Amino acid sequence: MPDRTESESRKLLGRLSAVMAATSVGQTRLDRIVQLIATSMRCEVCSIYLFRDADTLELCATVGLKAEAVHQTRMRLGEGLVGRTARDRAVTNTANAPAERGFRYMPETGEERFSSFCGVPIQRLGEVLGVLVVQSRAAREYTPDEVYALEVVAMVLAEMTELGAFTGGEGGLSPRHQRPITFRGLSGQEGAVAGRVFLHEPRVVVTNPISDDPDRELQRLGASIERLRAQVDEMLAGTPAADGEEVGVLEAYRMFANSRSWLRRMEEDIRSGLSAEAAVEKEQSHARSRMGQASDPYLRDRLHDLDDLSNRLLRILTGQGRDTGAAMPDDPVLVARNIGPGELLEYGKGTLKGIVLEEGSVGSHAAVVARAWAIPLVIRASGIVTEALNGDLVLVDGEQGLAHLRPDDTVRKAFEDKIAMLARAQERYADLRDLPAQSLCGTVVGLHMNAGLMADLPSLPSSGAEGVGLFRTELQFLVRNQMPRRAELSALYARVMDSAKGKRVAFRTLDIGSDKVLSYMKPQDEPNPAMGWRAIRLGLDKPGVLRMQLQALIRAASGRPLTVMFPFVANPGEFRLARAEFNKALERESILGHPLPSQVEVGAMLETPSLAFASYAFFREVDFLSVGGNDLKQFFFAADRENERVRRRYDMLESSFLELLSGIVGRCASAGTPLSFCGEDAGRPVEAVALAAMGFRQLSMRPASIGPVKSLIRRVDLKEARKVIDDARIRGDESVRPALTEWLARQP
């Protein structure tokens, strides 16, 4: 870039620095800034539009447009050229603005007189805060040098907005990080809690976006880059070559850390007048914008690597580590972009009151742990990491997928009422803890709990569960960077059985793949991993891992009863091969002189429609079956449970799905095979009544659901419920939910 342009950029940033240092606040400061930019850029118009809310841009300062339009002219995201610039997070540069597609004529501003238009997004770390616009009467496109200068200025404006430079005074903006704001995400785990924000990875705060000493900033950047490269090299040297996945990530880090183009762009930004920190953030913002638009998974991963590397570089430059010294509040709600199972488990059960994530999915590791801990989880709460500060009051509504940050009194009072109502309900359920789930017609339904952590087991007696219908064994594999040893697993499984105090525990063998990937087991490049190389398929292809786990389970039983079930069995052949491996493990343990289980149950999880239509011989030879409702429903309806556009479109109570379940119940009854249902629907009272009425005599759910389910089952006649369901199916109702819900509402 020519020295002239860099010099002009530095001059402009120097003037902005003077504005920052002045005592003016709010609107006065904004007005001075647009005047400075217009003069420096030699253009007739300069305007700053900032977001008033998530979807509305407001003209907050201008020179060249009508002054009375300030704080009056507003537009929606995507509306007009300004809205398009914000939506696309990209520069709009045109010589004939009125002829552009989407141009919006705003008579109150008088802008129809100006042909040339250049809009630059004001963004920080991928979050668009507003749009900087310059306009001229002459029909011309702004040069690349001019656009670059505007991008540099926009970066500084973003930092100034973040730091509250435009708040206060008459007409000024209300301060960021103080306004009430509600984030609408998705439900990852039900429940409601009020707590204080604890950021998993606090933001790096850049307080010096402008520098008048580029040589010093270039030296600081160079020294920090060298430290970064050394850190990456140390991590690589300490990673075993066998950990191919981790090595691959670190190799990508090293490639970026040594990228000349990445370094050159940051050096150019510094020469234009930015500080080293601001230059890193400017490049990071561009990367995050591209990340949000990238559809290719490989490109997204690489951009994520660059984003993480930029965070490391910023922490070196500022000296702000992850541990900022902020004390964890008494009622912490963890707020993070995303989090792995190992990091989450380090907080420990009972520490966190809730979790809010910007990313994540209903089947993610964080969701599994949140369910195990029975704490509310909201996922896909976009923007909360940027907006939240440590210690902010946050209300987490896991049922609705809402997070109310810094709520006003009205929202807070309504939420307190909701929490009180839930607490009263839990007290009522506690009275039922030792009573059976026996319906009015005398039918008894066994209610079991799902678990996956040792921390879950104390919930067994307090929840009223009769046993553990599903113990997820994959969590012990997911939280570490290498394969656990057999002795470690055996000791853990033994502690699980000890804690169960003789109650039945059904251990599901390793269920990885799909959304659960081990860092030390290279994931497959699969277009549809949910239907790919996962669960028992992986176990049979890697029999050493399956045998090791089965041996650990047998040794843990040490003469006690043992229940094992294999996940994602699609045909009888897979079950027979897996059971053969179990028999081999029993034989080997016998030869070694180890005590064998006093009783063995070997079952399968029915999660694919194909297994529902297996031969009667299979139903007779399997010791028990557990319907995995979450996967079975997604494959039956061809609706990805991780895709929010379709996963809620289909209902377990649709007549077609109940027809499938009815067939499974009938085959198991004919073969005398015990049958259970495990999944989210088992823990929903209305669905649980339907399942029990259809013939399921064992349901497995999260511990917190046992009370509500037991309460409703004890209040109804399951024979009458079955008649309501059958009548609806005979009538041809697409779903039995309306009829069943209406009938339940009439029950005392």
Coordinates of N, CA, C and O in Angstrom, one line a residue, residues 186 362 380 528 530 630 633-652 654:
L186 N -32.1 -22.4 21.7 CA -32.8 -23.6 21.6 C -32.6 -24.4 22.9 O -31.6 -24.2 23.6
V362 N -28.3 -30.5 20.4 CA -29.1 -31.2 21.4 C -28.4 -32.6 21.7 O -28.6 -33.1 22.8
R380 N -27.2 -22.3 21.0 CA -27.4 -21.5 19.9 C -27.9 -20.1 20.3 O -28.7 -19.4 19.6
N528 N -22.9 -38.1 5.9 CA -24.0 -38.2 6.9 C -23.6 -39.1 8.0 O -23.9 -40.3 8.1
A530 N -24.5 -39.4 11.1 CA -25.5 -40.0 11.9 C -25.9 -41.4 11.4 O -26.4 -42.3 12.2
N630 N -34.8 -41.5 20.5 CA -34.3 -40.4 19.8 C -33.8 -40.7 18.4 O -34.2 -40.1 17.4
K633 N -36.8 -42.3 16.1 CA -37.7 -41.3 15.6 C -37.0 -40.5 14.4 O -37.7 -40.3 13.4
Q634 N -35.7 -40.2 14.5 CA -35.1 -39.5 13.5 C -35.0 -40.3 12.2 O -35.2 -39.8 11.1
F635 N -34.8 -41.6 12.3 CA -34.7 -42.4 11.1 C -36.0 -42.8 10.6 O -36.2 -42.9 9.3
F636 N -37.0 -42.9 11.4 CA -38.4 -43.2 11.0 C -38.9 -42.1 10.1 O -39.5 -42.3 9.1
F637 N -38.7 -40.9 10.6 CA -39.3 -39.7 9.9 C -38.3 -39.1 8.9 O -38.6 -38.1 8.3
A638 N -37.1 -39.6 8.9 CA -36.0 -39.1 8.0 C -35.8 -37.6 8.4 O -35.7 -36.7 7.5
A639 N -35.7 -37.3 9.7 CA -35.6 -35.9 10.1 C -34.4 -35.9 11.1 O -34.5 -36.4 12.2
D640 N -33.3 -35.3 10.7 CA -32.1 -35.2 11.5 C -32.4 -34.5 12.8 O -32.9 -33.3 12.8
R641 N -32.1 -35.1 13.9 CA -32.4 -34.6 15.2 C -31.5 -33.4 15.6 O -31.8 -32.7 16.5
E642 N -30.5 -33.2 14.8 CA -29.6 -32.0 15.0 C -30.0 -30.8 14.1 O -29.4 -29.8 14.2
N643 N -31.0 -31.0 13.3 CA -31.4 -30.0 12.4 C -32.7 -29.3 12.9 O -33.8 -29.9 12.9
E644 N -32.6 -28.1 13.4 CA -33.7 -27.5 14.0 C -34.8 -27.2 13.1 O -36.0 -26.9 13.5
R645 N -34.6 -27.2 11.8 CA -35.6 -26.9 10.8 C -36.6 -28.1 10.7 O -37.8 -27.9 10.3
V646 N -36.2 -29.3 11.1 CA -37.0 -30.4 10.9 C -37.3 -31.3 12.1 O -38.2 -32.0 12.2
R647 N -36.4 -31.1 13.1 CA -36.5 -32.1 14.2 C -37.8 -32.0 15.0 O -38.2 -33.0 15.6
R648 N -38.3 -30.8 15.1 CA -39.6 -30.6 15.8 C -40.8 -30.8 15.0 O -41.9 -30.6 15.4
R649 N -40.6 -31.1 13.7 CA -41.8 -31.1 12.8 C -42.6 -32.4 13.0 O -43.8 -32.5 12.7
Y650 N -41.9 -33.4 13.5 CA -42.6 -34.7 13.6 C -42.7 -35.1 15.1 O -41.9 -34.7 15.9
D651 N -43.7 -35.9 15.4 CA -44.2 -36.1 16.8 C -44.2 -37.6 17.1 O -44.7 -38.4 16.3
M652 N -43.7 -37.9 18.3 CA -43.8 -39.3 18.7 C -45.2 -39.9 18.7 O -45.4 -41.1 18.5
E654 N -47.5 -39.4 16.6 CA -48.2 -39.6 15.3 C -48.5 -41.0 15.2 O -47.8 -41.9 15.6

